[in-house]
Structure formats: structure tokens, C-alpha cells
Amino acid sequence: MALALPQPNPPSSASPAQQRAWRQWQSAQSRAEHEQWGEAALGFEQAYAAHESSAYGLAAAHALIKAGRADLALRRTQALRARDARLTLAYTLESHALMERGQNEAAATCLLALPAEAPRAAVWWVSLGAALQRCHRLDDAIAAYMQSLALKMDDATVHFRLGMCFKDKGMKAEAAECVRTALALGLGSSELAARAQLVFLEREACRWSAAGEALATLRAAIARAPADRPAETMPFPHAVFVADPAEQLKVARLYALHVASRVQPLPRRTAKAHGGRLRIAYLSADFHQHATAQLMIQMLEAHDRSRFEVTLLSAGPDDASAMRARLQAASEHFVELRGLTHAAMAQRIREFGIDILVDAKGATYGTLMPVTAHRPAPLQVSWLGFPGTSGAAPMDYVDYFIGDPVTTPLDHAAHFSEKLAQMPLCYQPNDAKRALPAPSRRADWGAPEHGPLLAAFHQSYKISAAVFDSWCRILHAVPDATLWLLRWNTNVQAVLEAAARERGVDPARLAFVPMLPLEQHLSRLACADLYLDAWPCNAHTTAGEALWAGVPVLTWMGETFAQRVAPSLLNAVGLNELVRTSVADYEAEAIALAQDAPRRAALREHLIAQRGGRLFDGERFARDIEALYERMWARAVAGAPPEHLPAQ
């Protein structure tokens, strides 16, 4: 919702100070209209100094927030509140400044301190909803957004935010309806991103017909979009739903241009040999109990401190977990960036003198691409967090994409805007220190004791109609098999049971289980006979977990990064025989394996022996990625541009 600030009246018979304040306000307002927020803030402050009108003070606070000076904005709003305790906009703006600083609880407290008799406009309720949503107080946020809509029902942005609350509550179908309403009302420049979000929500809810229509609409809009103009898109849905790498690259580039258009890069710092250790920094919002952290942790612990100075740059929450403590111990410097603006994050990174900045987040939820767009380090690399290209190389803020010979073969270089840097075996690290699966029985998890147990513990968005059709054909061919699925959200079980019934499969042959902490998840997963992969986005972290648990993974390989991850993992454990190249081959192999208990037992023994192999060797991975960093740095120091670095 746009913030409507009060407009001061032009003075008729006013004092010289009031007339001077009016002229300064007019000049500052012109600056604000051109988004020159720093100059506008100075002008509004000068106007307020000349004549202490709340209109000038509120305009100054708003411009200071826009200029990235939330600290100064807080001083102004607090002074305005002290003068008039019922000035609703002062509370509203103060909450915005606090949220800019990551102080979301304080923002909600500030808004709730507004006296009961003060007016509460729709924008006040929206601000309260935003603060509560950021505090994950979702029911309270929903109530605030509803109050806002009662005052202004046609606010598209509020409908969208309401949808994101339902999304985070696991109510994906309800969230989709809110986003659809927002799109009908009009979201302006955010339409492409909202359409991508709608596709994702419909897929999470397994409403395949609606998802297909939404995806077709999104793809048509992307096809019409000029390739060289910034556009607010969401690259992730394309990376996991679309099997066309050229289209994925276009979407990523549109978004990378959008990010770059909103950033003023720092002065370029060139790579120079400095005689000390190579300074590597990993940037993410996922340094807590998260799949990315679970994969990275042993590699981080194994970095050679005599040659590398390792920094973790954390922009996410502190969940006080054992993983968070382990991450902090694994890094030489653990830097808390949460609450800073992207520009301030980039400045901190520059101050640390980082040589190679590794973005381990990419264009996923909570993206930090605006930080890399500031270009704080001489070399910047994309790795692990996002399953595809950043699209950012034309804007010169991501130099390399780290993959491997399977996920990023050199003949796929045209699919990436970055230069490809290949790990010798697999791009995905693993943690050999994680728990071994504790012995358990199927009955412990509510699964049938007899017949092949086919696990497909995917997030629900990976389950398309085509994937589910394939699984049902396998169930028809293996009458005693059970399909083991995650109850990923509130919608998925009922929808998939109905879909099975429509395909002639008894819904009782689908067994649903809740999400569990990692150690319990591994113990449960080890009870499966076979893991069935999905497409065009494979299991990534979960595929590695299945292999660790001794469960063979059956996949088929496509042309995009997201559909080549499981093949890379299987290659690393010497099981290329489980990589297929068509749906028909995949189904035939699944049926054969489901009916061949001795072969499955042999595959399990092979995988258990592989726990001591290279895929699960975080220390070896650290040596390999360090060698890759040194090759990148040597080129940069020599003044050579980034170039593809084949596996050695």
C-alpha cells in the first residue's frame, strides 16, 4: 500500500521562516519524485527546521527510510510522537524504519502503542500485519490484514501478503486464491513475480490443472518480455517446473537486470595478490537448521585454515540449534548481517577485504542477490543454493557457477550466464559426521510390513500430474507395493488420495508421513526399498540422504541443472545404472527393481559401503573446492577474465 503523506498548504500570509520552509519542501518534493531520496531527506529536514510542521517531519522520516537511513528516521519519528502522541503516521513510519533494521518485534510494539483514540487507517493495519508476519505471528498478521481490507478491499498488495501468510501456515490452496485475487486487482510491475508465485502455490497444493494454466500464462508473459529490460520475476519456479534451459536463462537474466537496476555498485575492487591467506566468504540466510547448512557443514569444518581465511556471512535467523552452534565453530569469522540493508551488507563485506564471495543462496526465498549486485568482492561465485544460473554475468556481478561434469557439462555452457567451474566429482558436499540411520521397523512409522515400500519424500511442488501418473502406473504393475509420501502441507494428502482413486489406485496404497527432525527422518527413510525421483526437478538434498540411508534412488536425467542433480549423486557412488533417460525406461526399471528383492539388497550393501567413499567425504570435498578457488584466484590476479574451469 502506498503511503499517503499529508501535503502542507502553501502559505498565504506567513512568516519568512514559513515561506522558506515551503520553498524547501517544494524543492525536496521534486527530488523525491525523481527518487533522489538523500537530497530529498535533507530538504525536508531543512523545511522542518525552519517550521516544525508535522507534514515536513513526516516527509523527512519517509525520505530518510527510502535513503537507507533508518537510524535517522527513527530519531525524527520519535520526536514527532513526543510532540503529538496521536500522530498515527509517525507510528507507522517508525515501524517501517524498525523493520528496515530487522527489529520486527519492536515495530509491532511501536504500532500497538498508538493510543486507542487515535485513528487507524488502512496503512496502519497493513504495517502492523507486515511486522507481525515478519515475526511469524501469522494468525495475528492475518487479522491485521483483514482489518485493512475492511477499510480498503481492493488493495492488491494486501491480498498478496495475506496469501503469503496462508502459504507459511501450510494452507497452499488458500494462499493461491489470495494471489489470484491480487493479480485480478493488478500488481503492476510485480505481476510476473506474482504469477510465478501462483504457479508455485498451485503446484504445492497439487492442483495440477490450475497450476498448468497458471504456468502457461506465465510462460507466455515471459516470452513477450523484452530480453534486455529489467523485470521483477521469480526464477525459482522456472528452474524447477520448466525443462527449457534457454527459457530458464531468460527469466534469470530478467531478474538479475531487475536487481542490478535497483543497486548502486561499489567502486570495483580488482584482484591483487596479497601474500596472506585467501579470504573466502560464504553468504546465505540459511546458516541454521536448514538443508544448505546440513550439506556444507563438514566442508566448512575441514577448510585448511593455514591457507584459507573462512567467513560465514549470515543474513538469516539464529534458531539456537546445534547446527547453528556447529556453523559458528566451523568458521573463523561468523558475521551477523541480519537487519542490515543490502547496501550495508555489501559495505561490511568490502570492509572485510573478502577475495572470493560465494553466494550460497541465489534467487531463492530471502535472496541476497542485491548484495552481490553491489559487487563487494573481486571474484563472486554462485554455488549450492539455487539450481541454475543467476543470469547475472552480463551485469558483471557473478563470475563463476560451481557445478560438476554431470550437472554442468561444458557443452551446456550456453545455459549459464557465468563461466562454469567444475568440481571433479559432484558439486554437492555432504556430511559424513551426521548420524547413521538408527535401526527401526516399518511399523514404527505406520508403514505396511510387507510388499515393496517405494519412498517419494519430495516437497509437493515436485509432484506433477505426469510424475504422479508414472507412479500410479508403477503401482498398477506391482500390486503389493506402497507409495510412501510426505504430508508436506494441509492440502496434499486429500488431493493425492483423490488423484490415485481417479487413476484406479486404492488410496490405501498411499502412506503419508509427517516431516521429522533429521535423525528420525534418516531412520525412517532407511526402511524404504527404493526411492522414486521426480522431474523436471530431482530430489537434491533428499536424494543424498536416501543414498546415505542405503536406499537406491531411481532417476532420469534431463537437460536442466535441476534434473541432473540425482544423476550426479548416483555417478558419485558408482550407480549410473539407476540413471534413466526417459519416463518409459524409468518406469520399467522401477517395476523391475520393485520385484527383485535380491538386487535391491545388493544395491543397499553397495551404498552402505559407499558411506566411506568420496561423495560423503567432506574433508576431500574441502580440498577439491579449495583447489577450484585457487584456480579462479590465480586467473584473476594475473588479470585474465573468468573462463570455464573443467574438472581436474
XYZ file of C-alpha atoms in Angstrom:
648
model
C 0.000 0.000 0.000
C 1.361 3.422 -0.979
C 1.912 5.737 1.955
C -0.161 8.926 1.542
C 1.733 11.667 3.373
C -0.054 14.892 4.359
C 0.570 17.746 1.940
C 1.282 21.142 3.533
C -0.761 24.101 2.334
C 1.120 26.920 0.574
C 1.464 29.836 2.977
C -0.544 32.951 2.072
C 0.249 35.418 4.812
C 3.090 33.601 6.522
C 6.302 34.454 8.296
C 9.579 34.454 6.361
C 10.506 31.172 8.104
C 7.268 29.524 6.978
C 7.778 30.774 3.418
C 11.365 29.458 3.437
C 10.143 26.101 4.752
C 7.545 25.934 1.970
C 10.158 26.609 -0.725
C 12.476 23.981 0.745
C 9.606 21.487 0.884
C 8.781 22.120 -2.792
C 12.403 21.569 -3.826
C 12.656 18.400 -1.708
C 9.378 17.111 -3.098
C 10.780 17.440 -6.626
C 13.803 15.406 -5.544
C 11.528 12.760 -4.027
C 9.526 12.488 -7.257
C 12.791 11.612 -9.021
C 13.701 9.158 -6.210
C 16.700 11.233 -5.170
C 15.980 10.300 -1.614
C 19.147 11.506 0.094
C 18.763 15.041 -1.252
C 15.010 14.931 -0.598
C 15.557 13.934 3.035
C 17.977 16.828 3.549
C 15.476 19.275 2.042
C 12.570 18.022 4.142
C 14.713 18.216 7.279
C 15.639 21.810 6.434
C 11.960 22.625 5.913
C 11.131 21.105 9.294
C 13.945 23.046 10.971
C 12.502 26.272 9.542
C 8.931 25.459 10.529
C 8.068 22.488 12.736
C 5.050 21.285 10.793
C 4.318 17.575 11.174
C 3.888 17.351 7.373
C 7.537 18.331 6.893
C 8.708 15.980 9.657
C 6.777 13.017 8.289
C 8.104 13.671 4.781
C 11.643 13.801 6.188
C 11.207 10.471 8.012
C 9.800 8.814 4.884
C 12.658 10.082 2.702
C 15.266 9.009 5.254
C 13.882 5.456 5.210
C 13.951 5.446 1.419
C 17.538 6.726 1.502
C 18.613 3.839 3.729
C 18.977 5.991 6.863
C 16.510 4.224 9.119
C 18.569 5.290 12.159
C 17.949 8.983 11.452
C 14.327 8.291 10.517
C 13.784 6.804 13.987
C 15.005 9.984 15.658
C 12.578 12.026 13.595
C 9.544 9.794 14.207
C 10.264 9.591 17.924
C 10.418 13.365 18.108
C 7.134 13.655 16.201
C 5.467 11.143 18.519
C 6.703 13.085 21.530
C 5.034 16.224 20.171
C 1.765 14.511 19.242
C 1.067 11.083 20.739
C -1.903 10.595 18.372
C 0.016 11.209 15.125
C -0.708 7.811 13.562
C 1.650 8.262 10.617
C 4.596 8.794 12.963
C 3.996 5.348 14.493
C 3.541 3.877 11.021
C 6.774 5.348 9.689
C 8.649 4.379 12.832
C 7.536 0.780 12.317
C 8.861 0.929 8.743
C 12.218 2.217 9.970
C 12.386 -0.526 12.608
C 11.547 -3.223 10.055
C 14.304 -1.864 7.787
C 16.676 -2.534 10.699
C 15.277 -6.039 11.218
C 13.624 -5.039 14.520
C 10.274 -6.577 13.711
C 9.054 -7.166 17.274
C 9.888 -3.555 18.106
C 7.935 -2.428 15.033
C 4.835 -4.304 16.167
C 5.226 -2.941 19.713
C 5.531 0.596 18.363
C 2.329 0.310 16.322
C 0.408 -1.211 19.207
C 1.486 1.716 21.427
C -0.748 4.062 19.393
C -3.378 5.471 21.781
C -6.804 3.861 21.457
C -8.454 7.141 20.438
C -6.036 7.771 17.548
C -7.323 6.996 14.035
C -6.184 3.741 12.455
C -6.166 3.996 8.679
C -5.716 1.015 6.368
C -1.974 1.676 6.045
C -1.550 1.388 9.825
C -3.198 -2.055 9.754
C -1.047 -3.081 6.783
C 2.091 -2.046 8.640
C 1.003 -3.987 11.705
C 0.296 -7.015 9.538
C 3.744 -6.770 7.944
C 5.517 -6.518 11.311
C 3.578 -9.449 12.762
C 4.141 -11.515 9.615
C 7.885 -10.967 9.875
C 7.683 -12.137 13.498
C 5.915 -15.300 12.244
C 2.834 -14.353 14.264
C 0.776 -15.405 11.291
C -2.710 -15.553 12.803
C -2.298 -12.042 14.227
C -0.933 -10.815 10.881
C -3.937 -12.293 9.051
C -6.285 -10.490 11.462
C -4.488 -7.179 10.823
C -4.630 -7.620 7.044
C -8.339 -8.402 7.305
C -8.873 -5.141 9.197
C -7.030 -3.334 6.417
C -9.181 -4.949 3.729
C -12.320 -3.972 5.657
C -11.223 -0.363 5.091
C -9.856 -0.828 1.549
C -11.000 -4.073 -0.032
C -9.320 -3.511 -3.421
C -5.723 -3.320 -2.207
C -3.925 -5.919 -4.335
C -0.740 -5.893 -2.259
C -2.616 -6.713 0.937
C -4.347 -9.656 -0.744
C -0.915 -10.877 -1.841
C 0.564 -10.522 1.648
C -2.433 -12.309 3.117
C -1.701 -15.128 0.703
C 1.892 -15.340 1.898
C 0.612 -15.751 5.470
C -1.577 -18.665 4.396
C 1.390 -20.073 2.472
C 3.559 -20.059 5.595
C 0.741 -21.752 7.541
C 0.838 -24.600 5.020
C -2.520 -23.580 3.514
C -1.313 -23.540 -0.077
C -4.711 -23.616 -1.810
C -5.990 -20.700 0.273
C -2.769 -18.818 -0.449
C -3.225 -19.375 -4.180
C -6.714 -17.866 -4.082
C -5.365 -14.731 -2.384
C -2.632 -14.336 -5.005
C -5.172 -14.873 -7.786
C -7.296 -12.066 -6.304
C -4.241 -9.796 -6.110
C -3.484 -10.449 -9.778
C -7.082 -9.693 -10.761
C -6.837 -6.347 -8.939
C -3.490 -5.580 -10.576
C 0.027 -5.712 -9.179
C 1.775 -3.520 -11.732
C 5.463 -4.245 -12.149
C 5.226 -7.148 -9.678
C 2.828 -9.124 -11.885
C 5.392 -11.584 -13.291
C 6.721 -12.428 -9.833
C 3.178 -12.886 -8.511
C 2.264 -15.138 -11.430
C 5.316 -17.262 -10.675
C 4.272 -17.411 -7.024
C 0.778 -18.511 -8.081
C 2.217 -21.372 -10.138
C 4.328 -22.470 -7.197
C 1.412 -22.394 -4.755
C -0.864 -24.345 -7.078
C 1.857 -26.954 -7.508
C 2.413 -27.126 -3.747
C -1.326 -27.744 -3.362
C -1.134 -30.376 -6.170
C -3.927 -28.565 -8.025
C -2.432 -29.587 -11.325
C -4.979 -28.202 -13.759
C -4.876 -24.743 -12.185
C -1.075 -24.940 -11.973
C -0.823 -25.849 -15.648
C -2.993 -22.908 -16.683
C -1.042 -20.528 -14.453
C 2.284 -21.807 -15.812
C 1.132 -21.426 -19.426
C 0.108 -17.823 -18.694
C 3.431 -17.114 -17.001
C 5.472 -18.618 -19.834
C 3.555 -16.606 -22.421
C 4.234 -13.411 -20.458
C 7.937 -14.282 -20.197
C 8.076 -14.932 -23.951
C 6.666 -11.438 -24.581
C 9.058 -9.728 -22.168
C 11.991 -7.922 -23.851
C 15.140 -9.863 -23.009
C 17.208 -6.743 -22.285
C 14.849 -4.964 -19.864
C 14.675 -5.456 -16.105
C 11.618 -7.351 -14.892
C 10.602 -8.388 -11.391
C 10.409 -12.141 -11.894
C 10.852 -15.267 -9.751
C 13.495 -17.519 -11.337
C 12.957 -20.458 -8.972
C 9.617 -21.723 -10.402
C 11.141 -21.765 -13.887
C 14.195 -23.607 -12.578
C 12.050 -26.417 -11.152
C 8.995 -26.529 -13.467
C 10.338 -25.717 -16.937
C 12.600 -28.119 -18.817
C 13.817 -25.495 -21.326
C 17.248 -24.190 -20.230
C 17.103 -21.228 -22.653
C 13.842 -20.068 -21.086
C 15.317 -20.529 -17.618
C 18.264 -18.349 -18.614
C 15.972 -15.593 -19.911
C 13.958 -15.493 -16.684
C 17.120 -15.429 -14.586
C 18.557 -12.608 -16.696
C 15.360 -10.534 -16.425
C 15.530 -10.851 -12.650
C 19.267 -10.155 -12.492
C 18.704 -6.990 -14.533
C 15.904 -6.003 -12.142
C 18.210 -6.478 -9.148
C 21.020 -4.516 -10.805
C 18.672 -1.650 -11.726
C 17.955 -1.017 -8.039
C 21.574 -1.035 -6.870
C 24.473 1.415 -6.997
C 27.571 -0.844 -7.146
C 30.599 -0.130 -5.016
C 33.747 1.021 -6.815
C 35.233 -2.066 -8.446
C 37.992 -3.771 -6.461
C 40.372 -5.773 -8.618
C 42.039 -8.992 -7.531
C 45.548 -8.480 -6.193
C 47.997 -10.941 -4.692
C 48.408 -10.015 -1.030
C 50.689 -12.705 0.331
C 48.285 -13.785 3.044
C 45.662 -16.484 3.181
C 42.931 -16.463 0.543
C 39.859 -14.855 2.088
C 36.703 -16.856 1.260
C 33.259 -15.754 2.435
C 30.019 -17.716 2.157
C 26.860 -15.580 2.021
C 23.484 -17.066 2.989
C 20.341 -16.622 5.040
C 20.339 -20.357 5.796
C 23.056 -20.730 8.423
C 20.801 -22.552 10.875
C 18.961 -25.910 10.808
C 18.499 -25.953 7.039
C 19.310 -28.265 4.134
C 22.061 -25.957 2.837
C 23.785 -25.885 6.219
C 23.462 -29.665 6.604
C 25.262 -30.160 3.300
C 28.039 -27.608 3.898
C 28.955 -28.184 7.493
C 31.723 -30.788 7.286
C 33.318 -28.986 4.337
C 33.405 -25.793 6.393
C 34.955 -27.602 9.350
C 37.600 -29.118 7.070
C 38.805 -25.939 5.346
C 42.585 -25.581 5.584
C 42.985 -22.657 7.978
C 46.672 -22.313 7.099
C 45.758 -21.357 3.511
C 42.187 -20.042 3.733
C 40.518 -17.496 5.979
C 36.849 -18.505 6.053
C 33.987 -16.168 6.896
C 30.295 -17.001 7.137
C 28.032 -14.040 6.359
C 24.660 -14.774 7.950
C 21.578 -12.807 6.909
C 19.066 -15.242 8.408
C 17.670 -16.027 11.853
C 19.506 -17.553 14.778
C 17.440 -20.638 15.639
C 19.710 -21.519 18.600
C 20.080 -25.017 17.138
C 23.025 -27.362 17.459
C 23.624 -26.799 13.729
C 23.903 -23.044 14.282
C 26.494 -23.585 17.009
C 28.408 -26.006 14.800
C 28.426 -23.491 11.928
C 29.742 -20.762 14.201
C 32.513 -23.044 15.398
C 33.348 -24.064 11.817
C 34.110 -20.524 10.656
C 36.970 -18.246 11.563
C 34.572 -15.289 11.397
C 30.804 -15.592 11.796
C 29.333 -12.241 10.808
C 25.722 -11.394 11.648
C 24.229 -9.301 8.831
C 20.563 -9.737 9.659
C 18.762 -6.424 9.962
C 21.145 -4.513 7.684
C 20.121 -3.143 4.320
C 21.621 -4.896 1.303
C 23.847 -1.878 0.716
C 25.087 -2.012 4.309
C 25.734 -5.762 3.992
C 27.827 -5.134 0.880
C 29.788 -2.415 2.660
C 30.558 -4.755 5.569
C 31.802 -7.399 3.132
C 34.004 -4.807 1.423
C 35.440 -3.801 4.795
C 36.431 -7.433 5.479
C 38.535 -7.435 2.293
C 36.972 -10.659 1.002
C 38.727 -12.141 -2.044
C 36.056 -14.607 -3.197
C 32.408 -14.148 -2.214
C 30.327 -17.320 -2.577
C 26.572 -16.754 -2.816
C 25.107 -19.939 -1.339
C 21.538 -18.597 -1.509
C 20.879 -17.470 -5.077
C 17.419 -16.453 -6.261
C 15.554 -18.396 -3.587
C 13.273 -17.064 -0.837
C 15.195 -14.397 1.071
C 17.562 -13.839 -1.859
C 20.785 -11.923 -1.270
C 21.458 -11.208 -4.930
C 21.117 -7.449 -4.268
C 24.192 -7.802 -2.040
C 26.267 -9.443 -4.764
C 24.962 -6.838 -7.235
C 26.812 -4.209 -5.186
C 29.974 -6.103 -6.213
C 31.709 -6.074 -2.805
C 34.384 -8.655 -3.745
C 36.785 -9.002 -6.698
C 35.508 -12.504 -7.504
C 31.914 -13.623 -6.946
C 30.629 -17.160 -7.290
C 27.222 -18.876 -7.294
C 27.067 -22.300 -5.632
C 24.694 -24.749 -3.998
C 21.709 -22.568 -3.053
C 19.982 -22.176 -6.433
C 19.551 -24.942 -9.057
C 20.512 -22.937 -12.120
C 22.138 -19.825 -13.474
C 21.952 -16.454 -11.740
C 21.667 -14.713 -15.099
C 23.907 -12.003 -13.658
C 27.101 -12.190 -15.707
C 26.065 -9.553 -18.291
C 25.780 -7.120 -15.372
C 29.158 -8.392 -14.200
C 28.316 -9.436 -10.659
C 28.558 -13.253 -10.719
C 31.707 -14.637 -12.336
C 31.501 -18.406 -11.855
C 28.878 -21.102 -11.299
C 30.208 -24.164 -9.460
C 28.895 -27.460 -10.813
C 30.414 -30.737 -11.949
C 30.754 -32.765 -15.164
C 27.216 -34.185 -14.816
C 25.198 -31.172 -13.626
C 27.116 -28.635 -15.721
C 28.850 -30.333 -18.652
C 30.816 -27.825 -20.703
C 28.536 -28.365 -23.696
C 25.773 -26.835 -21.512
C 27.737 -23.596 -21.074
C 25.182 -21.688 -23.166
C 22.604 -22.398 -20.423
C 24.575 -20.261 -17.951
C 25.498 -16.596 -17.880
C 28.515 -17.377 -15.661
C 31.634 -19.329 -16.503
C 31.397 -22.948 -15.368
C 33.750 -24.185 -12.649
C 33.551 -27.950 -12.285
C 34.186 -29.941 -9.144
C 35.932 -33.214 -10.003
C 33.127 -35.488 -8.749
C 29.926 -33.796 -7.539
C 29.066 -30.172 -6.759
C 27.091 -31.195 -3.660
C 29.012 -31.559 -0.376
C 27.921 -33.990 2.299
C 28.499 -34.555 5.983
C 29.992 -37.901 6.975
C 29.635 -36.892 10.642
C 25.837 -36.928 10.523
C 24.053 -39.718 12.342
C 23.817 -43.153 10.826
C 20.202 -44.275 10.444
C 19.068 -45.769 13.742
C 17.583 -49.252 13.280
C 13.804 -49.190 13.085
C 10.903 -51.156 11.625
C 8.272 -50.053 9.156
C 5.605 -50.420 11.805
C 7.365 -47.752 13.869
C 6.393 -45.271 11.139
C 2.932 -46.625 10.323
C 4.042 -48.223 7.036
C 2.931 -51.703 5.850
C 5.227 -54.518 6.956
C 5.051 -56.391 3.639
C 5.492 -55.553 -0.027
C 7.873 -53.099 -1.713
C 7.922 -49.712 0.004
C 8.557 -47.008 -2.611
C 9.551 -43.724 -0.983
C 8.950 -40.403 -2.734
C 9.652 -37.929 0.070
C 9.506 -34.888 -2.208
C 8.218 -31.447 -1.477
C 4.760 -31.466 -3.025
C 5.603 -28.905 -5.730
C 7.833 -31.509 -7.409
C 4.876 -33.880 -7.855
C 3.260 -33.022 -11.188
C 0.365 -34.831 -12.844
C 2.881 -36.529 -15.174
C 5.033 -37.697 -12.256
C 2.014 -38.987 -10.321
C 0.691 -40.743 -13.443
C 4.022 -42.557 -13.691
C 3.977 -43.592 -10.037
C 0.426 -44.907 -10.399
C 1.429 -46.975 -13.432
C 4.218 -48.493 -11.310
C 1.706 -49.283 -8.546
C -0.600 -50.980 -11.066
C 2.315 -53.132 -12.274
C 3.429 -54.019 -8.705
C 0.160 -54.784 -6.887
C 1.714 -55.277 -3.443
C 3.763 -52.041 -3.488
C 3.061 -48.996 -1.304
C 3.897 -45.408 -2.265
C 5.380 -43.552 0.719
C 4.792 -39.790 0.658
C 5.334 -36.733 2.838
C 2.380 -34.852 4.266
C 4.051 -31.646 3.137
C 1.116 -29.286 3.723
C -2.534 -29.249 4.731
C -3.774 -29.837 1.170
C -1.603 -32.583 -0.230
C -2.933 -35.829 1.289
C -6.584 -35.422 0.331
C -5.675 -34.239 -3.163
C -3.279 -37.109 -3.893
C -5.637 -39.716 -2.485
C -8.368 -38.424 -4.788
C -5.936 -38.398 -7.712
C -4.979 -42.020 -7.003
C -8.636 -43.043 -6.930
C -9.175 -41.345 -10.303
C -6.278 -43.392 -11.707
C -7.660 -46.676 -10.430
C -5.302 -46.975 -7.447
C -6.697 -47.670 -3.994
C -5.802 -44.599 -1.864
C -4.894 -47.022 0.941
C -1.771 -47.843 -1.078
C -0.528 -44.320 -0.434
C 1.061 -43.953 3.021
C 1.581 -40.392 4.254
C 4.031 -39.387 6.972
C 4.863 -36.061 8.632
C 8.143 -34.198 8.392
C 10.621 -35.125 11.127
C 13.956 -33.907 12.506
C 16.939 -35.175 10.515
C 17.958 -38.165 12.667
C 14.410 -39.548 12.798
C 13.960 -38.811 9.101
C 17.058 -40.868 8.246
C 15.936 -43.756 10.443
C 12.532 -43.769 8.762
C 13.939 -43.337 5.254
C 16.175 -46.403 5.704
C 13.039 -48.570 5.873
C 12.248 -47.848 2.211
C 13.126 -50.325 -0.526
C 13.503 -47.787 -3.337
C 13.409 -44.009 -3.712
C 11.429 -42.794 -6.742
C 12.713 -39.495 -8.105
C 10.648 -36.697 -9.668
C 11.201 -34.454 -12.695
C 11.968 -31.917 -14.092
C 13.327 -31.192 -10.610
C 15.077 -34.113 -8.932
C 15.424 -34.770 -5.265
C 18.600 -32.907 -4.286
C 19.368 -32.956 -0.555
C 16.879 -35.789 -0.015
C 18.500 -37.895 -2.738
C 21.804 -37.665 -0.883
C 20.037 -38.577 2.363
C 18.461 -41.646 0.725
C 21.841 -42.818 -0.552
C 23.348 -42.277 2.921
C 20.496 -44.330 4.377
C 21.283 -47.179 1.962
C 18.200 -46.661 -0.227
C 18.772 -46.823 -4.008
C 17.470 -43.778 -5.892
C 15.939 -44.231 -9.335
C 16.005 -41.113 -11.510
C 16.001 -39.928 -15.077
C 18.247 -37.230 -16.462
C 17.145 -34.193 -18.446
C 18.805 -31.085 -19.863
C 18.485 -28.686 -16.917
C 20.632 -28.475 -13.794
C 17.674 -29.338 -11.537
C 17.136 -32.617 -13.414
C 20.802 -33.640 -13.300
C 21.481 -33.489 -9.550
C 20.375 -37.022 -8.650
C 22.312 -38.405 -11.665
C 25.410 -36.609 -10.379
C 24.961 -38.127 -6.911
C 24.436 -41.609 -8.377
C 27.503 -41.215 -10.570
C 29.492 -40.321 -7.449
C 28.511 -43.596 -5.741
C 29.031 -45.718 -8.855
C 25.359 -46.381 -9.620
C 24.874 -44.924 -13.092
C 22.709 -47.982 -13.791
C 19.935 -46.193 -11.853
C 20.008 -43.147 -14.154
C 17.465 -43.361 -16.975
C 16.829 -41.064 -19.945
C 13.078 -41.431 -20.475
C 9.900 -41.945 -18.480
C 9.368 -45.343 -20.078
C 12.839 -46.536 -19.056
C 12.330 -45.112 -15.564
C 9.049 -46.983 -15.104
C 10.429 -50.249 -16.471
C 13.405 -50.087 -14.110
C 11.185 -49.170 -11.131
C 8.949 -52.172 -11.785
C 11.940 -54.480 -12.206
C 13.587 -53.270 -9.001
C 10.360 -53.431 -7.013
C 10.061 -57.109 -7.976
C 13.731 -58.012 -7.392
C 14.477 -58.133 -3.662
C 17.962 -59.705 -4.062
C 19.086 -56.899 -6.387
C 17.749 -54.263 -4.016
C 19.673 -55.924 -1.181
C 22.856 -55.833 -3.237
C 22.329 -52.154 -4.020
C 21.804 -51.426 -0.312
C 25.046 -53.201 0.587
C 26.868 -51.216 -2.093
C 25.515 -47.930 -0.725
C 26.369 -48.761 2.876
C 29.945 -49.419 1.741
C 29.909 -46.039 -0.025
C 29.456 -44.178 3.280
C 33.243 -44.170 3.407
C 33.511 -43.064 -0.221
C 34.118 -39.690 -1.854
C 30.514 -38.481 -2.069
C 30.279 -38.416 1.718
C 33.827 -37.207 2.382
C 33.502 -33.576 3.457
C 37.251 -33.270 4.010
C 38.055 -34.388 0.459
C 35.374 -32.028 -0.830
C 37.053 -29.147 1.006
C 40.375 -29.914 -0.698
C 38.683 -30.056 -4.109
C 36.767 -26.800 -3.768
C 39.850 -25.054 -2.352
C 41.773 -26.085 -5.463
C 38.983 -24.621 -7.584
C 39.089 -21.323 -5.641
C 42.853 -21.145 -6.171
C 42.442 -21.630 -9.914
C 39.840 -18.836 -10.051
C 42.032 -16.511 -7.994
C 45.185 -17.204 -9.991
C 43.417 -16.162 -13.204
C 42.021 -13.038 -11.578
C 45.361 -11.957 -10.081
C 47.010 -12.467 -13.474
C 44.495 -10.035 -14.957
C 42.770 -12.763 -17.002
C 38.958 -12.728 -17.247
C 36.916 -15.616 -15.852
C 36.972 -18.699 -18.068
C 35.456 -22.177 -17.877
C 37.394 -24.349 -15.438
C 36.973 -28.028 -16.361
C 37.206 -30.673 -13.674
C 40.746 -31.785 -12.842
